[in-house]
Amino acid sequence: MKTCEAIIFAAHFTFALIQCVGSSELKLIFTQVLYRHGERTPLSTYPNDPYKEDAWPNGFKQLTVEGCRQQYELGNFLRRKYSKLLSKSYKSHEIYVRSTNTSRTLASAACNLAGLYRNFQPEPIPIHTVPEEEDFVLLRTGLPCPGYDLAFKKDSRKVFSKIDEANEDFFKFVSKMSGIRDASTKSIGRLVGALEREIRNNFIMPDWIFAVWWDPTMGKYRTVYEMLYDINSVRQLTKFNSKKKSHYQSGK
């Protein structure tokens, strides 16, 4: 009896295939697909942002139309790749869908399934989730971990201090223009997240965002946004830039 199942997680974009060996050929019998949500609106914004939450049709933290399109296309890709594994219409024994318990990830899963079944599906497909405090599968990196916190604090203090000292005047300018008190490497995450999505969605940006500033790290003039983006990337990478921190977050 043939058994085929696929698990789709709205999380990280990674593919894992499990194959069994038949008498004379390899046959795919199981696929586990993990992917992140599509394009979303900002999580929040900065004090002097001319665009508040009402500038976004569904508010902050939500999947956008573009994000749904991205997921629909991913669903189409998965259909082409695994056409022999899944029936054209939903069969409960073939696929199990799990998402984190947020609007944008649940909506992403729904848009992905629309692409996966290409409108052949006449009824909704179940998308399973659990409360955030009970999710030990998809939100593992969000669990309390004193060891990780200590390692991150130790590493980030050294890295962030170096960046802050080299860009002291730059951060004073950012504080003045953005309204963020004492802007620093540690505090610009939400600012960069808001700017990034406003630019992608063709919002008219304040002039200071594209003002030219000397970047001591690159040794050349760059826009304020470019510098903020790169500094924030360093901040993000510092979360997982050692084996110890990776082990704390995901295990050995």
PDB file of C-alpha atoms in Angstrom:
ATOM      1  CA  MET A   1       0.000   0.000   0.000  1.00  0.00           C
ATOM      2  CA  LYS A   2       1.395   3.361  -1.031  1.00  0.00           C
ATOM      3  CA  THR A   3       1.754   5.976   1.731  1.00  0.00           C
ATOM      4  CA  CYS A   4       2.759   9.563   0.983  1.00  0.00           C
ATOM      5  CA  GLU A   5       2.738  12.450   3.416  1.00  0.00           C
ATOM      6  CA  ALA A   6       4.041  16.011   3.411  1.00  0.00           C
ATOM      7  CA  ILE A   7       4.363  18.372   6.336  1.00  0.00           C
ATOM      8  CA  ILE A   8       4.402  22.091   5.605  1.00  0.00           C
ATOM      9  CA  PHE A   9       5.655  24.451   8.295  1.00  0.00           C
ATOM     10  CA  ALA A  10       5.355  28.235   7.989  1.00  0.00           C
ATOM     11  CA  ALA A  11       8.801  28.785   9.415  1.00  0.00           C
ATOM     12  CA  HIS A  12      12.221  28.593   7.751  1.00  0.00           C
ATOM     13  CA  PHE A  13      12.905  28.032   4.079  1.00  0.00           C
ATOM     14  CA  THR A  14      14.575  24.608   4.050  1.00  0.00           C
ATOM     15  CA  PHE A  15      13.823  21.376   2.265  1.00  0.00           C
ATOM     16  CA  ALA A  16      14.413  17.898   3.691  1.00  0.00           C
ATOM     17  CA  LEU A  17      13.711  14.788   1.667  1.00  0.00           C
ATOM     18  CA  ILE A  18      13.467  11.229   2.927  1.00  0.00           C
ATOM     19  CA  GLN A  19      13.771   8.530   0.313  1.00  0.00           C
ATOM     20  CA  CYS A  20      13.303   4.801   0.504  1.00  0.00           C
ATOM     21  CA  VAL A  21      15.100   2.347  -1.731  1.00  0.00           C
ATOM     22  CA  GLY A  22      12.938  -0.101  -3.663  1.00  0.00           C
ATOM     23  CA  SER A  23      14.108  -3.269  -5.287  1.00  0.00           C
ATOM     24  CA  SER A  24      15.487  -1.469  -8.330  1.00  0.00           C
ATOM     25  CA  GLU A  25      14.855   2.263  -7.953  1.00  0.00           C
ATOM     26  CA  LEU A  26      14.578   5.149  -5.524  1.00  0.00           C
ATOM     27  CA  LYS A  27      11.072   6.291  -4.673  1.00  0.00           C
ATOM     28  CA  LEU A  28      10.114   9.460  -2.834  1.00  0.00           C
ATOM     29  CA  ILE A  29       7.666   8.550  -0.065  1.00  0.00           C
ATOM     30  CA  PHE A  30       7.890  11.509   2.319  1.00  0.00           C
ATOM     31  CA  THR A  31       8.679  15.202   2.085  1.00  0.00           C
ATOM     32  CA  GLN A  32       9.027  17.771   4.842  1.00  0.00           C
ATOM     33  CA  VAL A  33       8.955  21.399   3.708  1.00  0.00           C
ATOM     34  CA  LEU A  34       9.750  24.316   6.000  1.00  0.00           C
ATOM     35  CA  TYR A  35       9.352  27.911   4.839  1.00  0.00           C
ATOM     36  CA  ARG A  36       9.094  31.424   6.191  1.00  0.00           C
ATOM     37  CA  HIS A  37       6.071  33.704   5.820  1.00  0.00           C
ATOM     38  CA  GLY A  38       5.755  36.008   2.814  1.00  0.00           C
ATOM     39  CA  GLU A  39       6.337  39.761   2.681  1.00  0.00           C
ATOM     40  CA  ARG A  40       4.748  41.458   5.693  1.00  0.00           C
ATOM     41  CA  THR A  41       4.003  44.929   6.977  1.00  0.00           C
ATOM     42  CA  PRO A  42       6.299  46.446   9.662  1.00  0.00           C
ATOM     43  CA  LEU A  43       6.162  45.056  13.190  1.00  0.00           C
ATOM     44  CA  SER A  44       5.982  48.651  14.426  1.00  0.00           C
ATOM     45  CA  THR A  45       7.528  51.978  13.469  1.00  0.00           C
ATOM     46  CA  TYR A  46       9.726  54.801  14.804  1.00  0.00           C
ATOM     47  CA  PRO A  47       8.500  57.967  16.604  1.00  0.00           C
ATOM     48  CA  ASN A  48       8.893  60.443  13.714  1.00  0.00           C
ATOM     49  CA  ASP A  49       7.666  58.121  10.968  1.00  0.00           C
ATOM     50  CA  PRO A  50       5.101  59.979   8.820  1.00  0.00           C
ATOM     51  CA  TYR A  51       3.462  56.605   8.168  1.00  0.00           C
ATOM     52  CA  LYS A  52       1.663  55.166  11.161  1.00  0.00           C
ATOM     53  CA  GLU A  53      -0.217  51.882  11.405  1.00  0.00           C
ATOM     54  CA  ASP A  54      -3.214  53.185   9.449  1.00  0.00           C
ATOM     55  CA  ALA A  55      -0.958  53.615   6.395  1.00  0.00           C
ATOM     56  CA  TRP A  56      -1.111  49.830   6.008  1.00  0.00           C
ATOM     57  CA  PRO A  57      -4.491  48.339   4.940  1.00  0.00           C
ATOM     58  CA  ASN A  58      -4.447  45.612   7.609  1.00  0.00           C
ATOM     59  CA  GLY A  59      -2.124  47.278  10.105  1.00  0.00           C
ATOM     60  CA  PHE A  60       1.231  46.092  11.441  1.00  0.00           C
ATOM     61  CA  LYS A  61       2.549  42.500  11.468  1.00  0.00           C
ATOM     62  CA  GLN A  62       0.292  41.348   8.617  1.00  0.00           C
ATOM     63  CA  LEU A  63       0.896  39.513   5.352  1.00  0.00           C
ATOM     64  CA  THR A  64       0.740  41.847   2.348  1.00  0.00           C
ATOM     65  CA  VAL A  65      -0.775  41.196  -1.078  1.00  0.00           C
ATOM     66  CA  GLU A  66       2.773  40.739  -2.380  1.00  0.00           C
ATOM     67  CA  GLY A  67       3.456  38.290   0.442  1.00  0.00           C
ATOM     68  CA  CYS A  68       0.421  36.231  -0.552  1.00  0.00           C
ATOM     69  CA  ARG A  69       1.574  36.264  -4.178  1.00  0.00           C
ATOM     70  CA  GLN A  70       5.008  35.025  -3.118  1.00  0.00           C
ATOM     71  CA  GLN A  71       3.442  32.153  -1.205  1.00  0.00           C
ATOM     72  CA  TYR A  72       1.106  31.304  -4.084  1.00  0.00           C
ATOM     73  CA  GLU A  73       4.112  31.050  -6.399  1.00  0.00           C
ATOM     74  CA  LEU A  74       5.928  28.868  -3.871  1.00  0.00           C
ATOM     75  CA  GLY A  75       2.862  26.626  -3.749  1.00  0.00           C
ATOM     76  CA  ASN A  76       2.962  26.386  -7.555  1.00  0.00           C
ATOM     77  CA  PHE A  77       6.635  25.418  -7.366  1.00  0.00           C
ATOM     78  CA  LEU A  78       5.909  22.711  -4.800  1.00  0.00           C
ATOM     79  CA  ARG A  79       3.103  21.367  -6.991  1.00  0.00           C
ATOM     80  CA  ARG A  80       5.460  21.047  -9.953  1.00  0.00           C
ATOM     81  CA  LYS A  81       8.185  19.486  -7.842  1.00  0.00           C
ATOM     82  CA  TYR A  82       5.972  17.019  -5.985  1.00  0.00           C
ATOM     83  CA  SER A  83       3.205  16.360  -8.518  1.00  0.00           C
ATOM     84  CA  LYS A  84       3.704  12.603  -8.169  1.00  0.00           C
ATOM     85  CA  LEU A  85       3.522  12.761  -4.391  1.00  0.00           C
ATOM     86  CA  LEU A  86       0.294  14.743  -3.937  1.00  0.00           C
ATOM     87  CA  SER A  87      -3.137  14.286  -5.478  1.00  0.00           C
ATOM     88  CA  LYS A  88      -4.641  17.231  -7.352  1.00  0.00           C
ATOM     89  CA  SER A  89      -7.210  17.676  -4.593  1.00  0.00           C
ATOM     90  CA  TYR A  90      -6.700  17.584  -0.835  1.00  0.00           C
ATOM     91  CA  LYS A  91      -6.471  14.176   0.818  1.00  0.00           C
ATOM     92  CA  SER A  92      -6.175  14.269   4.598  1.00  0.00           C
ATOM     93  CA  HIS A  93      -3.787  11.295   4.693  1.00  0.00           C
ATOM     94  CA  GLU A  94      -1.379  12.969   2.253  1.00  0.00           C
ATOM     95  CA  ILE A  95      -0.600  16.314   3.830  1.00  0.00           C
ATOM     96  CA  TYR A  96      -0.445  17.924   7.260  1.00  0.00           C
ATOM     97  CA  VAL A  97       0.008  21.685   7.568  1.00  0.00           C
ATOM     98  CA  ARG A  98       1.431  23.333  10.697  1.00  0.00           C
ATOM     99  CA  SER A  99       1.924  27.064  11.266  1.00  0.00           C
ATOM    100  CA  THR A 100       2.993  29.308  14.094  1.00  0.00           C
ATOM    101  CA  ASN A 101       0.068  31.101  15.709  1.00  0.00           C
ATOM    102  CA  THR A 102       0.328  34.515  14.028  1.00  0.00           C
ATOM    103  CA  SER A 103      -1.869  36.092  11.375  1.00  0.00           C
ATOM    104  CA  ARG A 104       0.918  36.459   8.815  1.00  0.00           C
ATOM    105  CA  THR A 105       2.080  32.836   9.045  1.00  0.00           C
ATOM    106  CA  LEU A 106      -1.443  31.409   8.991  1.00  0.00           C
ATOM    107  CA  ALA A 107      -2.278  33.592   5.980  1.00  0.00           C
ATOM    108  CA  SER A 108       0.987  32.523   4.316  1.00  0.00           C
ATOM    109  CA  ALA A 109       0.062  28.867   4.723  1.00  0.00           C
ATOM    110  CA  ALA A 110      -3.376  29.522   3.191  1.00  0.00           C
ATOM    111  CA  CYS A 111      -1.900  31.375   0.189  1.00  0.00           C
ATOM    112  CA  ASN A 112       0.679  28.631  -0.290  1.00  0.00           C
ATOM    113  CA  LEU A 113      -2.014  25.952  -0.295  1.00  0.00           C
ATOM    114  CA  ALA A 114      -3.993  27.915  -2.887  1.00  0.00           C
ATOM    115  CA  GLY A 115      -0.946  27.697  -5.162  1.00  0.00           C
ATOM    116  CA  LEU A 116      -0.216  24.090  -4.257  1.00  0.00           C
ATOM    117  CA  TYR A 117      -3.694  22.906  -5.235  1.00  0.00           C
ATOM    118  CA  ARG A 118      -4.181  25.490  -7.999  1.00  0.00           C
ATOM    119  CA  ASN A 119      -7.821  26.115  -7.173  1.00  0.00           C
ATOM    120  CA  PHE A 120      -8.755  22.451  -7.639  1.00  0.00           C
ATOM    121  CA  GLN A 121      -9.611  22.300  -3.950  1.00  0.00           C
ATOM    122  CA  PRO A 122     -13.356  22.939  -3.355  1.00  0.00           C
ATOM    123  CA  GLU A 123     -13.103  23.184   0.442  1.00  0.00           C
ATOM    124  CA  PRO A 124     -10.720  24.766   3.002  1.00  0.00           C
ATOM    125  CA  ILE A 125      -7.655  22.776   4.014  1.00  0.00           C
ATOM    126  CA  PRO A 126      -6.965  22.538   7.776  1.00  0.00           C
ATOM    127  CA  ILE A 127      -3.994  24.571   9.001  1.00  0.00           C
ATOM    128  CA  HIS A 128      -2.911  23.422  12.448  1.00  0.00           C
ATOM    129  CA  THR A 129      -1.361  25.622  15.121  1.00  0.00           C
ATOM    130  CA  VAL A 130      -0.851  25.833  18.880  1.00  0.00           C
ATOM    131  CA  PRO A 131      -0.535  28.809  21.269  1.00  0.00           C
ATOM    132  CA  GLU A 132       2.884  30.456  21.231  1.00  0.00           C
ATOM    133  CA  GLU A 133       3.716  29.329  24.769  1.00  0.00           C
ATOM    134  CA  GLU A 134       3.079  25.701  23.763  1.00  0.00           C
ATOM    135  CA  ASP A 135       4.979  25.731  20.466  1.00  0.00           C
ATOM    136  CA  PHE A 136       8.227  23.853  21.037  1.00  0.00           C
ATOM    137  CA  VAL A 137       8.674  22.948  17.359  1.00  0.00           C
ATOM    138  CA  LEU A 138       8.491  26.094  15.242  1.00  0.00           C
ATOM    139  CA  LEU A 139       9.300  28.664  17.943  1.00  0.00           C
ATOM    140  CA  ARG A 140      12.194  26.834  19.547  1.00  0.00           C
ATOM    141  CA  THR A 141      14.525  29.836  19.194  1.00  0.00           C
ATOM    142  CA  GLY A 142      12.123  31.953  21.214  1.00  0.00           C
ATOM    143  CA  LEU A 143      12.335  29.812  24.338  1.00  0.00           C
ATOM    144  CA  PRO A 144      14.004  31.264  27.474  1.00  0.00           C
ATOM    145  CA  CYS A 145      17.673  30.273  27.667  1.00  0.00           C
ATOM    146  CA  PRO A 146      19.944  31.943  30.270  1.00  0.00           C
ATOM    147  CA  GLY A 147      23.042  30.373  28.688  1.00  0.00           C
ATOM    148  CA  TYR A 148      22.244  31.883  25.296  1.00  0.00           C
ATOM    149  CA  ASP A 149      21.383  35.261  26.825  1.00  0.00           C
ATOM    150  CA  LEU A 150      24.750  35.359  28.594  1.00  0.00           C
ATOM    151  CA  ALA A 151      26.688  34.371  25.450  1.00  0.00           C
ATOM    152  CA  PHE A 152      24.816  36.921  23.327  1.00  0.00           C
ATOM    153  CA  LYS A 153      25.309  39.703  25.857  1.00  0.00           C
ATOM    154  CA  LYS A 154      29.036  39.004  26.047  1.00  0.00           C
ATOM    155  CA  ASP A 155      29.565  38.938  22.264  1.00  0.00           C
ATOM    156  CA  SER A 156      27.191  41.757  21.375  1.00  0.00           C
ATOM    157  CA  ARG A 157      28.649  44.155  23.946  1.00  0.00           C
ATOM    158  CA  LYS A 158      32.025  43.950  22.241  1.00  0.00           C
ATOM    159  CA  VAL A 159      30.703  44.151  18.662  1.00  0.00           C
ATOM    160  CA  PHE A 160      28.052  46.794  19.279  1.00  0.00           C
ATOM    161  CA  SER A 161      30.371  49.069  21.270  1.00  0.00           C
ATOM    162  CA  LYS A 162      32.885  49.105  18.429  1.00  0.00           C
ATOM    163  CA  ILE A 163      30.216  50.040  15.878  1.00  0.00           C
ATOM    164  CA  ASP A 164      28.634  52.657  18.143  1.00  0.00           C
ATOM    165  CA  GLU A 165      31.967  54.362  18.831  1.00  0.00           C
ATOM    166  CA  ALA A 166      32.907  54.475  15.142  1.00  0.00           C
ATOM    167  CA  ASN A 167      29.502  55.939  14.232  1.00  0.00           C
ATOM    168  CA  GLU A 168      28.828  58.263  17.181  1.00  0.00           C
ATOM    169  CA  ASP A 169      27.899  61.323  15.095  1.00  0.00           C
ATOM    170  CA  PHE A 170      25.872  59.177  12.712  1.00  0.00           C
ATOM    171  CA  PHE A 171      23.735  57.791  15.514  1.00  0.00           C
ATOM    172  CA  LYS A 172      23.213  61.292  16.937  1.00  0.00           C
ATOM    173  CA  PHE A 173      21.867  62.308  13.526  1.00  0.00           C
ATOM    174  CA  VAL A 174      19.618  59.229  13.382  1.00  0.00           C
ATOM    175  CA  SER A 175      18.284  59.998  16.875  1.00  0.00           C
ATOM    176  CA  LYS A 176      17.472  63.584  15.906  1.00  0.00           C
ATOM    177  CA  MET A 177      15.707  62.659  12.665  1.00  0.00           C
ATOM    178  CA  SER A 178      13.924  59.472  13.745  1.00  0.00           C
ATOM    179  CA  GLY A 179      12.942  60.492  17.256  1.00  0.00           C
ATOM    180  CA  ILE A 180      14.584  57.387  18.713  1.00  0.00           C
ATOM    181  CA  ARG A 181      16.249  58.290  21.978  1.00  0.00           C
ATOM    182  CA  ASP A 182      19.946  57.357  22.023  1.00  0.00           C
ATOM    183  CA  ALA A 183      19.892  55.426  18.728  1.00  0.00           C
ATOM    184  CA  SER A 184      22.511  52.685  18.630  1.00  0.00           C
ATOM    185  CA  THR A 185      23.273  49.352  17.010  1.00  0.00           C
ATOM    186  CA  LYS A 186      21.077  47.660  19.598  1.00  0.00           C
ATOM    187  CA  SER A 187      18.030  49.891  19.108  1.00  0.00           C
ATOM    188  CA  ILE A 188      17.595  50.314  15.336  1.00  0.00           C
ATOM    189  CA  GLY A 189      15.907  47.004  14.482  1.00  0.00           C
ATOM    190  CA  ARG A 190      12.326  48.265  14.268  1.00  0.00           C
ATOM    191  CA  LEU A 191      13.478  51.447  12.489  1.00  0.00           C
ATOM    192  CA  VAL A 192      15.223  49.482   9.738  1.00  0.00           C
ATOM    193  CA  GLY A 193      12.308  47.043   9.495  1.00  0.00           C
ATOM    194  CA  ALA A 194       9.856  49.899   8.942  1.00  0.00           C
ATOM    195  CA  LEU A 195      12.069  51.715   6.418  1.00  0.00           C
ATOM    196  CA  GLU A 196      12.761  48.539   4.470  1.00  0.00           C
ATOM    197  CA  ARG A 197       9.072  47.780   3.971  1.00  0.00           C
ATOM    198  CA  GLU A 198       8.074  51.365   3.246  1.00  0.00           C
ATOM    199  CA  ILE A 199      10.721  51.562   0.521  1.00  0.00           C
ATOM    200  CA  ARG A 200       9.633  48.217  -0.969  1.00  0.00           C
ATOM    201  CA  ASN A 201       6.057  49.474  -1.094  1.00  0.00           C
ATOM    202  CA  ASN A 202       7.044  52.736  -2.825  1.00  0.00           C
ATOM    203  CA  PHE A 203       6.185  55.072   0.047  1.00  0.00           C
ATOM    204  CA  ILE A 204       7.571  58.599  -0.343  1.00  0.00           C
ATOM    205  CA  MET A 205      10.454  58.682   2.126  1.00  0.00           C
ATOM    206  CA  PRO A 206      11.755  61.615   4.217  1.00  0.00           C
ATOM    207  CA  ASP A 207      14.859  63.225   2.684  1.00  0.00           C
ATOM    208  CA  TRP A 208      17.095  62.310   5.623  1.00  0.00           C
ATOM    209  CA  ILE A 209      16.775  58.597   4.824  1.00  0.00           C
ATOM    210  CA  PHE A 210      18.828  59.069   1.665  1.00  0.00           C
ATOM    211  CA  ALA A 211      21.191  61.741   2.970  1.00  0.00           C
ATOM    212  CA  VAL A 212      24.845  60.903   2.278  1.00  0.00           C
ATOM    213  CA  TRP A 213      27.079  60.047   5.226  1.00  0.00           C
ATOM    214  CA  TRP A 214      30.672  58.906   5.645  1.00  0.00           C
ATOM    215  CA  ASP A 215      30.841  55.201   6.467  1.00  0.00           C
ATOM    216  CA  PRO A 216      34.049  54.493   8.444  1.00  0.00           C
ATOM    217  CA  THR A 217      33.659  50.744   7.990  1.00  0.00           C
ATOM    218  CA  MET A 218      33.393  50.825   4.197  1.00  0.00           C
ATOM    219  CA  GLY A 219      35.645  53.862   3.814  1.00  0.00           C
ATOM    220  CA  LYS A 220      33.259  55.716   1.525  1.00  0.00           C
ATOM    221  CA  TYR A 221      30.125  57.868   1.473  1.00  0.00           C
ATOM    222  CA  ARG A 222      26.829  56.016   1.615  1.00  0.00           C
ATOM    223  CA  THR A 223      23.182  56.826   2.273  1.00  0.00           C
ATOM    224  CA  VAL A 224      21.829  56.772   5.810  1.00  0.00           C
ATOM    225  CA  TYR A 225      19.547  53.895   4.868  1.00  0.00           C
ATOM    226  CA  GLU A 226      22.412  51.800   3.480  1.00  0.00           C
ATOM    227  CA  MET A 227      24.407  52.284   6.656  1.00  0.00           C
ATOM    228  CA  LEU A 228      21.449  51.510   8.908  1.00  0.00           C
ATOM    229  CA  TYR A 229      20.659  48.373   6.914  1.00  0.00           C
ATOM    230  CA  ASP A 230      24.213  47.031   7.157  1.00  0.00           C
ATOM    231  CA  ILE A 231      24.567  47.848  10.854  1.00  0.00           C
ATOM    232  CA  ASN A 232      21.281  46.091  11.544  1.00  0.00           C
ATOM    233  CA  SER A 233      22.481  43.062   9.558  1.00  0.00           C
ATOM    234  CA  VAL A 234      25.479  42.820  11.885  1.00  0.00           C
ATOM    235  CA  ARG A 235      23.108  43.043  14.857  1.00  0.00           C
ATOM    236  CA  GLN A 236      21.049  40.174  13.472  1.00  0.00           C
ATOM    237  CA  LEU A 237      24.051  38.001  12.650  1.00  0.00           C
ATOM    238  CA  THR A 238      25.393  38.431  16.168  1.00  0.00           C
ATOM    239  CA  LYS A 239      22.460  36.322  17.385  1.00  0.00           C
ATOM    240  CA  PHE A 240      23.900  33.183  15.774  1.00  0.00           C
ATOM    241  CA  ASN A 241      27.554  33.879  14.943  1.00  0.00           C
ATOM    242  CA  SER A 242      29.072  31.164  17.125  1.00  0.00           C
ATOM    243  CA  LYS A 243      28.640  27.414  17.569  1.00  0.00           C
ATOM    244  CA  LYS A 244      27.795  27.951  21.224  1.00  0.00           C
ATOM    245  CA  LYS A 245      24.874  30.267  20.439  1.00  0.00           C
ATOM    246  CA  SER A 246      23.644  27.993  17.654  1.00  0.00           C
ATOM    247  CA  HIS A 247      23.727  25.014  20.009  1.00  0.00           C
ATOM    248  CA  TYR A 248      21.830  26.919  22.685  1.00  0.00           C
ATOM    249  CA  GLN A 249      19.114  27.831  20.193  1.00  0.00           C
ATOM    250  CA  SER A 250      18.694  24.587  18.254  1.00  0.00           C
ATOM    251  CA  GLY A 251      20.655  21.856  20.027  1.00  0.00           C
ATOM    252  CA  LYS A 252      23.781  20.014  18.929  1.00  0.00           C
TER     253      LYS A 252
END
